[in-house]
Short mmCIF file of C-alpha atoms in Angstrom, two decimals:
data_model
loop_
_atom_site.label_atom_id
_atom_site.label_comp_id
_atom_site.label_asym_id
_atom_site.label_seq_id
_atom_site.Cartn_x
_atom_site.Cartn_y
_atom_site.Cartn_z
CA MET L 279 -35.56 -36.98 18.29
CA LYS L 280 -38.87 -35.97 16.86
CA VAL L 281 -38.11 -31.75 15.22
CA THR L 282 -41.44 -30.13 14.27
CA ILE L 283 -41.25 -27.69 11.41
CA ILE L 284 -44.03 -24.93 11.67
CA ASP L 285 -45.66 -24.71 8.39
CA TYR L 286 -46.99 -20.93 7.81
CA GLY L 287 -47.07 -20.81 3.96
CA VAL L 288 -43.68 -19.81 3.56
CA GLY L 289 -42.49 -21.91 0.46
CA ASN L 290 -39.91 -24.65 0.39
CA LEU L 291 -39.31 -26.69 2.91
CA ARG L 292 -38.48 -30.09 1.52
CA SER L 293 -34.54 -29.50 1.74
CA LEU L 294 -35.14 -28.64 5.26
CA ARG L 295 -36.96 -31.53 6.22
CA ARG L 296 -34.28 -33.77 4.49
CA GLY L 297 -31.26 -32.00 6.31
CA LEU L 298 -33.31 -32.75 9.42
CA GLU L 299 -33.70 -36.32 8.04
CA GLN L 300 -29.78 -36.70 7.91
CA ALA L 301 -29.20 -35.70 11.39
CA ASP L 302 -31.29 -38.35 12.31
CA ALA L 303 -34.66 -36.59 13.44
CA THR L 304 -38.11 -37.69 12.71
CA VAL L 305 -39.76 -34.51 10.85
CA GLU L 306 -43.18 -33.49 11.29
CA ILE L 307 -44.34 -30.62 9.18
CA SER L 308 -47.31 -28.63 10.98
CA ASP L 309 -49.84 -25.95 11.05
CA ASP L 310 -51.38 -27.28 14.22
CA PRO L 311 -51.15 -25.05 17.47
CA GLN L 312 -51.81 -27.80 18.93
CA GLN L 313 -49.16 -30.08 17.53
CA ILE L 314 -46.95 -26.96 18.10
CA ALA L 315 -47.26 -26.74 21.49
CA THR L 316 -46.49 -30.46 22.69
CA ALA L 317 -43.29 -30.41 19.95
CA GLU L 318 -40.20 -31.88 21.14
CA ALA L 319 -38.12 -29.19 19.02
CA LEU L 320 -39.09 -26.12 16.85
CA VAL L 321 -37.81 -25.39 13.82
CA LEU L 322 -39.49 -21.89 12.77
CA PRO L 323 -38.95 -21.57 8.61
CA GLY L 324 -38.98 -18.14 6.93
CA VAL L 325 -38.52 -17.12 3.40
CA GLY L 326 -39.67 -13.50 2.02
CA ALA L 327 -40.74 -10.44 3.62
CA PHE L 328 -41.03 -10.17 7.79
CA GLY L 329 -44.51 -8.71 7.04
CA GLU L 330 -46.02 -11.55 5.58
CA CYS L 331 -44.28 -13.82 7.45
CA VAL L 332 -45.74 -12.13 10.85
CA ARG L 333 -49.22 -11.88 9.53
CA ASN L 334 -48.79 -15.66 8.43
CA SER L 335 -47.61 -17.24 11.46
CA ARG L 336 -49.72 -15.20 13.94
CA PRO L 337 -51.85 -18.30 14.82
CA PHE L 338 -48.53 -19.67 16.25
CA HIS L 339 -47.13 -16.60 18.37
CA ASP L 340 -48.51 -17.40 21.77
CA VAL L 341 -47.50 -21.20 21.04
CA LEU L 342 -44.07 -20.15 20.40
CA VAL L 343 -43.56 -18.05 23.18
CA GLU L 344 -45.25 -20.71 25.66
CA ALA L 345 -43.18 -23.09 23.92
CA ALA L 346 -39.86 -20.99 24.27
CA GLU L 347 -39.80 -21.90 28.38
CA ASP L 348 -38.98 -25.51 27.97
CA THR L 349 -38.57 -26.09 24.20
CA PRO L 350 -35.55 -25.70 21.93
CA ILE L 351 -36.37 -23.68 19.41
CA LEU L 352 -34.80 -22.57 15.57
CA GLY L 353 -35.58 -19.93 13.50
CA ILE L 354 -34.33 -19.77 9.96
CA CYS L 355 -33.75 -16.65 8.23
CA VAL L 356 -36.81 -14.36 8.77
CA GLY L 357 -38.11 -17.32 11.11
CA LEU L 358 -35.27 -15.84 13.60
CA GLN L 359 -35.87 -11.95 12.21
CA LEU L 360 -39.20 -13.03 13.93
CA LEU L 361 -38.13 -13.73 17.18
CA PHE L 362 -36.08 -11.00 17.85
CA THR L 363 -38.03 -7.74 19.84
CA GLU L 364 -38.78 -5.61 16.60
CA SER L 365 -38.29 -4.91 12.75
CA THR L 366 -38.42 -1.59 10.70
CA GLU L 367 -38.78 -3.89 7.50
CA GLY L 368 -42.30 -2.73 5.52
CA VAL L 369 -42.62 0.05 8.03
CA PRO L 370 -42.72 4.05 7.67
CA ASP L 371 -39.00 5.56 9.05
CA GLY L 372 -39.41 5.93 12.89
CA GLU L 373 -41.42 2.96 13.42
CA THR L 374 -40.96 -0.76 14.18
CA ILE L 375 -43.34 -3.77 13.91
CA ASP L 376 -42.82 -6.38 16.30
CA GLY L 377 -41.56 -9.53 16.73
CA LEU L 378 -42.13 -12.47 19.53
CA ASP L 379 -39.50 -10.59 21.83
CA LEU L 380 -37.71 -14.47 22.60
CA ILE L 381 -34.41 -12.95 21.85
CA PRO L 382 -33.93 -9.11 22.59
CA GLY L 383 -32.68 -7.36 19.35
CA ARG L 384 -33.80 -5.11 16.55
CA VAL L 385 -33.90 -5.70 12.85
CA GLU L 386 -32.75 -3.50 10.35
CA ARG L 387 -32.00 -2.67 6.66
CA LEU L 388 -28.69 -3.35 5.76
CA PRO L 389 -26.80 -0.34 4.51
CA THR L 390 -27.32 0.14 0.62
CA THR L 391 -24.89 2.71 0.27
CA ALA L 392 -21.84 0.35 0.94
CA VAL L 393 -22.73 -2.94 -0.43
CA LYS L 394 -25.55 -4.70 -3.12
CA VAL L 395 -28.73 -5.58 -1.30
CA PRO L 396 -29.81 -8.16 -0.81
CA HIS L 397 -26.93 -10.12 0.85
CA MET L 398 -27.06 -12.90 -1.71
CA GLY L 399 -24.30 -15.39 -1.53
CA TRP L 400 -22.04 -17.22 0.34
CA ASN L 401 -20.33 -15.50 2.88
CA GLN L 402 -18.04 -16.36 6.24
CA LEU L 403 -18.89 -16.70 9.73
CA THR L 404 -16.89 -15.16 12.51
CA ILE L 405 -17.13 -17.44 16.04
CA GLU L 406 -18.30 -14.48 18.67
CA ARG L 407 -19.13 -16.74 21.55
CA GLU L 408 -19.67 -20.53 22.45
CA HIS L 409 -23.13 -22.26 22.18
CA PRO L 410 -23.93 -25.74 20.96
CA ILE L 411 -25.14 -24.62 17.79
CA VAL L 412 -21.96 -23.88 16.41
CA ALA L 413 -19.33 -26.04 18.61
CA GLY L 414 -21.04 -29.32 18.55
CA ILE L 415 -21.58 -31.40 21.28
CA ASP L 416 -19.22 -34.16 22.71
CA GLY L 417 -20.41 -37.33 23.59
CA ALA L 418 -23.65 -39.05 22.42
CA ALA L 419 -24.34 -36.63 19.97
CA SER L 420 -20.89 -37.69 18.48
CA ALA L 421 -21.67 -41.71 17.68
CA THR L 422 -24.38 -39.99 14.96
CA ARG L 423 -22.19 -37.21 13.60
CA ARG L 424 -22.23 -37.70 9.48
CA THR L 425 -20.28 -34.88 8.17
CA VAL L 426 -16.61 -33.90 9.23
CA ALA L 427 -17.39 -30.09 8.37
CA SER L 428 -17.67 -27.69 11.56
CA VAL L 429 -19.02 -24.65 12.33
CA ASP L 430 -15.90 -22.25 13.04
CA ASP L 431 -14.69 -19.20 12.16
CA GLY L 432 -13.95 -18.80 8.41
CA ALA L 433 -16.83 -21.20 7.26
CA TYR L 434 -19.20 -20.20 4.43
CA VAL L 435 -22.81 -20.47 4.56
CA TYR L 436 -25.07 -19.17 1.75
CA PHE L 437 -27.19 -15.87 3.16
CA VAL L 438 -30.27 -14.13 1.43
CA HIS L 439 -31.22 -11.60 2.99
CA SER L 440 -31.81 -7.56 3.04
CA TYR L 441 -32.84 -7.15 6.77
CA ALA L 442 -30.55 -8.12 9.86
CA SER L 443 -30.06 -7.52 13.62
CA THR L 444 -26.59 -5.73 14.71
CA VAL L 445 -23.92 -7.75 16.67
CA ASP L 446 -24.70 -7.64 20.69
CA SER L 447 -24.26 -10.33 23.52
CA HIS L 448 -26.78 -12.18 22.24
CA THR L 449 -24.53 -12.84 18.86
CA VAL L 450 -22.88 -16.64 18.55
CA ALA L 451 -21.69 -15.68 15.08
CA SER L 452 -21.13 -12.71 13.17
CA CYS L 453 -20.74 -12.18 9.21
CA ASP L 454 -19.50 -8.77 7.81
CA TYR L 455 -20.99 -7.50 4.70
CA GLY L 456 -20.41 -3.77 4.43
CA PHE L 457 -21.03 -3.73 8.44
CA ASP L 458 -20.94 -6.67 11.18
CA SER L 459 -24.31 -8.34 11.58
CA ALA L 460 -25.69 -11.22 13.77
CA ALA L 461 -25.36 -14.56 11.26
CA ILE L 462 -26.66 -16.78 14.91
CA ALA L 463 -28.19 -15.42 17.56
CA THR L 464 -29.90 -17.04 20.83
CA ASN L 465 -31.52 -16.15 24.16
CA GLU L 466 -30.15 -16.13 27.78
CA ALA L 467 -31.02 -19.54 28.01
CA GLY L 468 -29.73 -20.61 25.73
CA ASN L 469 -32.72 -22.78 24.10
CA VAL L 470 -34.29 -20.21 21.64
CA MET L 471 -31.36 -19.59 18.26
CA GLY L 472 -31.48 -18.98 15.08
CA THR L 473 -29.14 -18.31 11.88
CA GLN L 474 -29.66 -15.52 9.81
CA PHE L 475 -28.41 -17.82 6.88
CA HIS L 476 -30.14 -20.90 5.53
CA PRO L 477 -28.24 -24.02 6.85
CA GLU L 478 -30.41 -26.32 4.43
CA LYS L 479 -28.65 -24.43 1.49
CA SER L 480 -25.15 -24.23 3.45
CA GLY L 481 -23.73 -27.43 1.92
CA PRO L 482 -22.04 -29.70 4.71
CA ILE L 483 -21.54 -26.83 7.18
CA GLY L 484 -25.54 -26.24 7.20
CA LEU L 485 -26.03 -29.86 7.75
CA ARG L 486 -23.37 -29.87 10.30
CA LEU L 487 -25.50 -26.98 11.97
CA LEU L 488 -28.75 -28.78 11.67
CA GLU L 489 -27.04 -31.93 13.44
CA ASN L 490 -25.85 -29.99 16.36
CA PHE L 491 -29.56 -28.37 16.59
CA VAL L 492 -30.77 -32.18 16.92
CA ALA L 493 -28.24 -33.18 19.31
CA TYR L 494 -28.56 -30.11 21.21
CA ALA L 495 -32.73 -30.89 21.32
CA GLU L 496 -31.78 -34.51 22.72
CA ALA L 497 -29.37 -33.12 25.34
CA TYR L 498 -31.48 -30.57 26.33
CA HIS L 499 -34.14 -32.76 27.00
CA ASP L 500 -32.16 -36.00 28.41
CA ASP L 501 -31.06 -33.19 30.97
CA ARG L 502 -34.38 -32.05 31.90
CA ALA L 503 -35.55 -36.03 32.50
CA ALA L 504 -32.03 -36.01 35.17
CA VAL L 505 -33.28 -33.19 36.93
CA HIS L 506 -36.93 -34.16 37.33
CA MET E 220 -16.13 -11.55 2.18
CA LEU E 221 -19.27 -12.51 0.00
CA THR E 222 -17.96 -14.70 -2.64
CA LYS E 223 -17.96 -15.20 -6.66
CA ARG E 224 -20.14 -18.27 -7.21
CA ILE E 225 -19.57 -20.66 -9.69
CA ILE E 226 -22.82 -22.39 -10.68
CA PRO E 227 -23.40 -25.51 -12.66
CA CYS E 228 -26.31 -25.80 -14.99
CA ILE E 229 -28.61 -28.71 -16.72
CA ASP E 230 -30.79 -28.48 -19.45
CA VAL E 231 -33.76 -31.20 -18.93
CA ASP E 232 -35.50 -32.73 -21.96
CA LEU E 233 -37.93 -35.91 -22.42
CA ASP E 234 -35.87 -38.89 -24.13
CA GLU E 235 -37.65 -40.63 -26.76
CA ASP E 236 -39.02 -43.01 -23.77
CA GLY E 237 -40.01 -39.73 -22.22
CA ASN E 238 -37.68 -39.93 -19.35
CA PRO E 239 -36.05 -36.60 -18.22
CA ALA E 240 -32.43 -36.67 -19.49
CA VAL E 241 -29.75 -33.63 -19.23
CA TYR E 242 -29.01 -32.31 -22.88
CA THR E 243 -26.24 -29.81 -23.67
CA GLY E 244 -25.85 -28.19 -27.08
CA VAL E 245 -24.62 -25.24 -28.97
CA HIS E 246 -26.06 -21.67 -29.83
CA PHE E 247 -29.04 -23.12 -28.30
CA GLU E 248 -29.37 -26.17 -30.64
CA ASP E 249 -27.80 -29.13 -32.00
CA LEU E 250 -28.70 -31.33 -28.47
CA GLN E 251 -26.43 -33.86 -27.39
CA TYR E 252 -27.55 -36.42 -24.63
CA THR E 253 -25.41 -36.02 -21.43
CA GLY E 254 -26.79 -37.82 -18.58
CA ASP E 255 -29.27 -38.67 -16.05
CA PRO E 256 -30.72 -35.24 -13.98
CA VAL E 257 -30.94 -36.45 -10.45
CA GLU E 258 -27.49 -38.23 -10.89
CA MET E 259 -26.01 -35.13 -12.41
CA ALA E 260 -27.50 -32.47 -9.26
CA LYS E 261 -26.32 -35.03 -6.46
CA ALA E 262 -22.71 -35.19 -7.77
CA TYR E 263 -22.67 -31.15 -8.24
CA ASN E 264 -23.84 -31.03 -4.77
CA GLU E 265 -20.75 -32.95 -3.44
CA SER E 266 -18.58 -31.28 -5.87
CA GLY E 267 -18.55 -27.62 -4.30
CA ALA E 268 -20.96 -26.14 -6.29
CA ASP E 269 -22.53 -22.64 -4.95
CA GLU E 270 -25.86 -23.52 -6.76
CA PHE E 271 -27.43 -25.53 -9.22
CA VAL E 272 -29.64 -23.98 -12.13
CA PHE E 273 -32.33 -26.83 -13.34
CA LEU E 274 -33.41 -25.69 -16.89
CA ASP E 275 -36.52 -27.43 -18.34
CA ILE E 276 -36.47 -27.22 -22.00
CA THR E 277 -39.61 -29.30 -22.61
CA ALA E 278 -42.40 -27.51 -24.55
CA SER E 279 -45.49 -29.45 -23.64
CA ALA E 280 -47.57 -29.76 -20.71
CA GLU E 281 -46.88 -33.03 -20.04
CA GLY E 282 -43.43 -32.93 -19.96
CA ARG E 283 -43.96 -30.03 -17.42
CA GLU E 284 -45.76 -32.31 -15.19
CA THR E 285 -42.71 -34.72 -15.42
CA MET E 286 -40.50 -31.56 -14.78
CA LEU E 287 -41.81 -30.87 -11.57
CA ASP E 288 -41.47 -34.68 -10.16
CA VAL E 289 -37.86 -34.56 -11.28
CA VAL E 290 -37.71 -31.67 -9.23
CA ASN E 291 -38.78 -33.04 -6.36
CA ASP E 292 -36.01 -35.67 -6.63
CA VAL E 293 -33.83 -33.11 -7.41
CA ALA E 294 -34.44 -30.97 -4.55
CA ASP E 295 -34.07 -34.17 -2.10
CA GLU E 296 -30.27 -34.27 -3.41
CA VAL E 297 -29.29 -30.77 -3.23
CA PHE E 298 -28.48 -28.99 -0.15
CA ILE E 299 -27.41 -25.54 -2.29
CA PRO E 300 -29.18 -23.42 -3.84
CA LEU E 301 -31.63 -24.86 -6.39
CA THR E 302 -33.06 -22.65 -9.61
CA VAL E 303 -35.67 -23.98 -11.52
CA GLY E 304 -36.60 -22.49 -15.39
CA GLY E 305 -38.69 -23.21 -18.06
CA GLY E 306 -42.00 -22.54 -19.09
CA ILE E 307 -43.12 -20.37 -16.06
CA ARG E 308 -45.77 -18.03 -16.84
CA THR E 309 -48.32 -17.26 -14.09
CA THR E 310 -47.73 -16.95 -10.31
CA ASP E 311 -49.35 -20.39 -10.01
CA ASP E 312 -46.32 -21.73 -12.05
CA ILE E 313 -43.78 -19.93 -9.46
CA LYS E 314 -45.71 -21.39 -6.46
CA GLU E 315 -46.02 -25.13 -7.75
CA THR E 316 -41.92 -24.93 -9.30
CA LEU E 317 -41.06 -23.65 -5.23
CA ARG E 318 -43.02 -26.32 -3.64
CA ALA E 319 -41.52 -29.01 -6.03
CA GLY E 320 -38.28 -27.69 -4.37
CA ALA E 321 -36.71 -25.08 -6.15
CA ASP E 322 -35.68 -22.11 -3.92
CA LYS E 323 -35.83 -19.82 -7.03
CA VAL E 324 -37.19 -19.70 -10.43
CA SER E 325 -35.93 -18.36 -13.41
CA ILE E 326 -38.58 -16.57 -15.90
CA THR E 327 -37.47 -15.52 -19.55
CA THR E 328 -40.24 -15.13 -21.88
CA GLY E 329 -43.29 -15.61 -19.32
CA ALA E 330 -42.14 -11.84 -18.03
CA LEU E 331 -41.48 -10.40 -21.36
CA GLU E 332 -44.74 -11.23 -22.36
CA ARG E 333 -46.35 -9.76 -18.89
CA PRO E 334 -43.88 -7.89 -17.15
CA GLU E 335 -46.66 -7.63 -14.29
CA LEU E 336 -45.58 -11.22 -13.57
CA ILE E 337 -42.07 -9.52 -11.90
CA ASN E 338 -44.25 -8.07 -9.68
CA ASP E 339 -46.75 -10.67 -8.25
CA GLY E 340 -44.17 -12.80 -7.80
CA ALA E 341 -41.92 -10.64 -6.20
CA LYS E 342 -44.72 -9.85 -3.82
CA ALA E 343 -46.34 -12.93 -2.93
CA PHE E 344 -42.81 -15.23 -2.58
CA GLY E 345 -40.09 -12.50 -2.30
CA SER E 346 -37.23 -10.90 -4.60
CA GLN E 347 -34.81 -13.03 -3.50
CA CYS E 348 -36.86 -15.81 -5.34
CA ILE E 349 -37.56 -14.31 -8.77
CA VAL E 350 -34.49 -14.48 -11.24
CA ILE E 351 -35.03 -12.92 -14.34
CA SER E 352 -33.31 -14.16 -17.16
CA VAL E 353 -32.64 -12.54 -20.90
CA ASP E 354 -31.60 -14.32 -23.64
CA ALA E 355 -29.56 -11.65 -25.67
CA ARG E 356 -28.21 -11.31 -29.05
CA ARG E 357 -25.68 -9.10 -30.39
CA ARG E 358 -27.30 -6.61 -33.10
CA PHE E 359 -25.55 -4.28 -35.22
CA ASP E 360 -28.01 -1.74 -36.01
CA GLU E 361 -29.74 1.21 -35.68
CA ALA E 362 -32.62 0.00 -33.59
CA GLY E 363 -31.32 0.05 -29.77
CA GLU E 364 -31.50 1.94 -27.13
CA HIS E 365 -27.99 1.77 -25.40
CA TYR E 366 -25.15 1.05 -27.60
CA VAL E 367 -21.38 -0.20 -26.61
CA GLU E 368 -18.52 -0.86 -29.06
CA ILE E 369 -17.18 -4.42 -30.10
CA ASP E 370 -14.48 -4.13 -32.25
CA GLY E 371 -14.99 -1.10 -33.33
CA GLU E 372 -18.49 -1.91 -34.42
CA SER E 373 -21.27 0.17 -32.78
CA CYS E 374 -23.42 -2.66 -31.31
CA TRP E 375 -26.92 -3.24 -28.71
CA PHE E 376 -28.14 -6.02 -27.15
CA GLU E 377 -32.01 -7.49 -28.27
CA CYS E 378 -33.74 -9.60 -25.68
CA THR E 379 -35.27 -12.94 -27.80
CA LYS E 380 -37.73 -15.36 -27.06
CA LYS E 381 -37.71 -19.46 -27.58
CA GLY E 382 -34.01 -20.09 -27.13
CA GLY E 383 -32.83 -17.12 -29.45
CA ARG E 384 -35.20 -17.84 -32.82
CA GLU E 385 -37.71 -14.98 -32.14
CA GLY E 386 -36.60 -11.53 -31.69
CA THR E 387 -38.57 -9.02 -30.00
CA GLY E 388 -37.30 -5.41 -30.47
CA ILE E 389 -36.38 -5.04 -26.78
CA ASP E 390 -32.87 -3.87 -25.33
CA VAL E 391 -31.24 -5.89 -23.00
CA LEU E 392 -30.25 -2.73 -20.74
CA GLU E 393 -33.70 -1.24 -20.82
CA TRP E 394 -35.12 -4.65 -19.78
CA ALA E 395 -32.85 -5.76 -16.98
CA SER E 396 -33.69 -1.99 -15.31
CA GLU E 397 -37.42 -2.15 -15.48
CA ALA E 398 -37.09 -6.49 -14.19
CA GLU E 399 -35.27 -4.89 -11.68
CA SER E 400 -37.81 -2.37 -10.79
CA ARG E 401 -40.49 -4.38 -10.85
CA GLY E 402 -38.61 -6.48 -8.16
CA ALA E 403 -36.36 -9.10 -9.78
CA GLY E 404 -33.84 -10.56 -7.36
CA GLU E 405 -31.08 -11.50 -9.83
CA LEU E 406 -30.27 -11.24 -13.28
CA PHE E 407 -29.32 -14.17 -15.11
CA VAL E 408 -27.57 -13.10 -18.51
CA ASN E 409 -27.14 -15.50 -21.93
CA SER E 410 -25.77 -14.93 -24.83
CA ILE E 411 -26.89 -16.44 -28.20
CA ASP E 412 -23.79 -15.50 -29.70
CA LYS E 413 -21.78 -17.45 -26.97
CA ASP E 414 -23.51 -20.15 -26.20
CA GLY E 415 -21.75 -23.19 -26.51
CA THR E 416 -18.53 -22.00 -28.43
CA LYS E 417 -16.27 -21.84 -25.39
CA ASP E 418 -14.41 -19.03 -26.47
CA GLY E 419 -15.57 -16.94 -23.67
CA TYR E 420 -18.72 -14.99 -21.74
CA ASP E 421 -19.90 -12.03 -23.87
CA LEU E 422 -17.96 -9.61 -21.48
CA PRO E 423 -19.54 -6.20 -23.21
CA LEU E 424 -22.62 -7.27 -22.57
CA THR E 425 -22.25 -8.91 -19.46
CA LYS E 426 -20.31 -5.69 -18.51
CA ALA E 427 -23.27 -3.47 -19.33
CA VAL E 428 -25.72 -4.94 -17.50
CA CYS E 429 -24.10 -4.87 -14.38
CA ASP E 430 -23.48 -1.39 -15.04
CA ALA E 431 -27.01 -1.13 -15.61
CA VAL E 432 -28.48 -2.78 -12.31
CA ASP E 433 -27.26 -3.13 -8.69
CA THR E 434 -29.34 -6.66 -8.45
CA PRO E 435 -26.45 -9.47 -8.25
CA VAL E 436 -25.72 -10.55 -12.30
CA ILE E 437 -25.03 -13.99 -13.08
CA ALA E 438 -23.15 -14.32 -16.20
CA SER E 439 -23.78 -17.45 -18.72
CA SER E 440 -22.98 -18.73 -22.17
CA GLY E 441 -19.88 -19.41 -23.32
CA CYS E 442 -17.05 -20.53 -20.77
CA GLY E 443 -14.40 -22.69 -22.00
CA GLY E 444 -12.35 -22.99 -18.57
CA PRO E 445 -11.33 -21.26 -15.25
CA GLU E 446 -9.97 -17.92 -17.41
CA ASP E 447 -13.11 -17.19 -18.78
CA MET E 448 -14.73 -16.95 -15.23
CA TYR E 449 -11.85 -14.80 -14.02
CA ASP E 450 -12.25 -12.54 -16.97
CA VAL E 451 -16.16 -12.22 -16.16
CA PHE E 452 -15.74 -11.56 -12.64
CA THR E 453 -12.91 -8.98 -13.05
CA GLU E 454 -13.33 -7.31 -16.03
CA ALA E 455 -17.19 -7.34 -16.16
CA GLY E 456 -18.02 -7.45 -12.50
CA ALA E 457 -20.24 -10.42 -12.53
CA ASP E 458 -21.45 -11.94 -9.23
CA ALA E 459 -21.70 -15.14 -10.67
CA GLY E 460 -20.58 -17.77 -13.49
CA LEU E 461 -22.62 -20.11 -14.77
CA ALA E 462 -21.27 -23.11 -17.33
CA ALA E 463 -22.67 -26.57 -18.34
CA SER E 464 -20.68 -28.54 -20.89
CA ILE E 465 -17.23 -27.72 -19.33
CA PHE E 466 -18.47 -29.39 -16.10
CA HIS E 467 -20.51 -32.16 -17.45
CA PHE E 468 -17.53 -33.23 -19.75
CA ASP E 469 -15.36 -33.36 -16.78
CA GLU E 470 -13.06 -30.58 -19.05
CA TYR E 471 -12.55 -28.98 -15.62
CA SER E 472 -13.98 -29.78 -12.30
CA ILE E 473 -15.63 -26.89 -9.94
CA GLU E 474 -13.18 -27.35 -7.36
CA GLU E 475 -10.01 -26.71 -9.86
CA THR E 476 -11.82 -24.16 -11.28
CA LYS E 477 -12.22 -22.48 -7.96
CA ARG E 478 -8.34 -22.81 -7.22
CA TYR E 479 -7.78 -21.18 -9.93
CA LEU E 480 -9.58 -18.50 -9.27
CA ASP E 481 -8.56 -18.33 -5.67
CA GLU E 482 -5.10 -18.21 -6.71
CA ARG E 483 -5.58 -15.05 -8.46
CA GLY E 484 -7.19 -13.15 -5.73
CA VAL E 485 -11.12 -13.61 -6.86
CA PRO E 486 -12.82 -14.59 -3.57
CA VAL E 487 -14.17 -18.07 -3.87
CA ARG E 488 -15.58 -20.65 -1.64
CA LEU E 489 -13.22 -23.46 -0.72
#
């Protein structure tokens, strides 16, 4: 499985590449919209501020929206926030800035009154519903599984963020930090997903999650090949 | 629940042959050879460490080039957050270090000499990757701005440069608040008085900084064992505890440190 990481100048992609390689993926880092349009699986990384990521990722918006029709996509941190409908980051009170609207939801600032913001450090997941990204996949994927860790209730992952989406029917896993927010979310079809935390920085649990994504992408293309 | 973080730290210098090596010292001096940085990083990645800090203590430009290569190699082995510090003075230095595979940069002197570096760095790369490090020294005179009682004496904390060899006259608590307002994402609090002593963190210092800012505080210098971590979390309110020698010389493992804390009700990732 070839996974394409979209390079829009958001800093350190090294661990992400290495993490995906450990999951037996061939990794390509690209800023070429054409290459991205034909990718088998896409990862949208994200570090820093939403506004800056929106600006930097603009050349890839149309390609991403189109790719979402038939390609597994994983957004990470601000990369996930970009996949939601809108965000309140960096705009005056009461206004919002548009995301890609691939997953319904609004990204809002964590409540500073209750907790320290940014939410920085290791926190636990609560699984809200089934999805291959958290469950792991039977069959073909188990043969390549390297880590014994599993992404389940109580698993610790590494967060660094000041904004998040609230929990709704698109939430696969939540995290309690002053209030419950979406830690993993997906679209209706299940092929567009994202993590608010950094799997590439979350030790064995995070590597397992990247493995799950690669396995999901393989199964996704196998299923489609069988249908056509 | 958000856990308290246990962070091993390595100080990396070039050895006689120009190869990178980890050194451990006392009061920022008397360094002794401890191991190979990449091997140590790999071991810590598997040990249950919550983050990893890599401090480049070489002074030369040549050393810096070599270090970025080492950061590259370390980043390939580490799937936990990696903070790199040492000699960072410009936004280009920050960029290069992040590109080499660091998730955060730790800045000491560069920010004291040009505080705008914090604003520029936070704006370009996000506050989450800007860690401001202070090398604090206790002073029992009347030149400070904020005082705490230590053993019945009135004490303030001064920011030092060059590993404690040079004073700045700047009050640590003033600087911590300023760094936070300029966009620092975390504060890394070292104590010249406690470094390498293993008789515990500087609790009055750490508590004073924790009370002064809302930003996460990483306590450093003086850790002699799990009980010191316990004290700095429960008495001083630190968000993370950093240690070098107790882990490097296998006096305690990360896991047994975490078990000790867990048994006493401190939230840790096990």
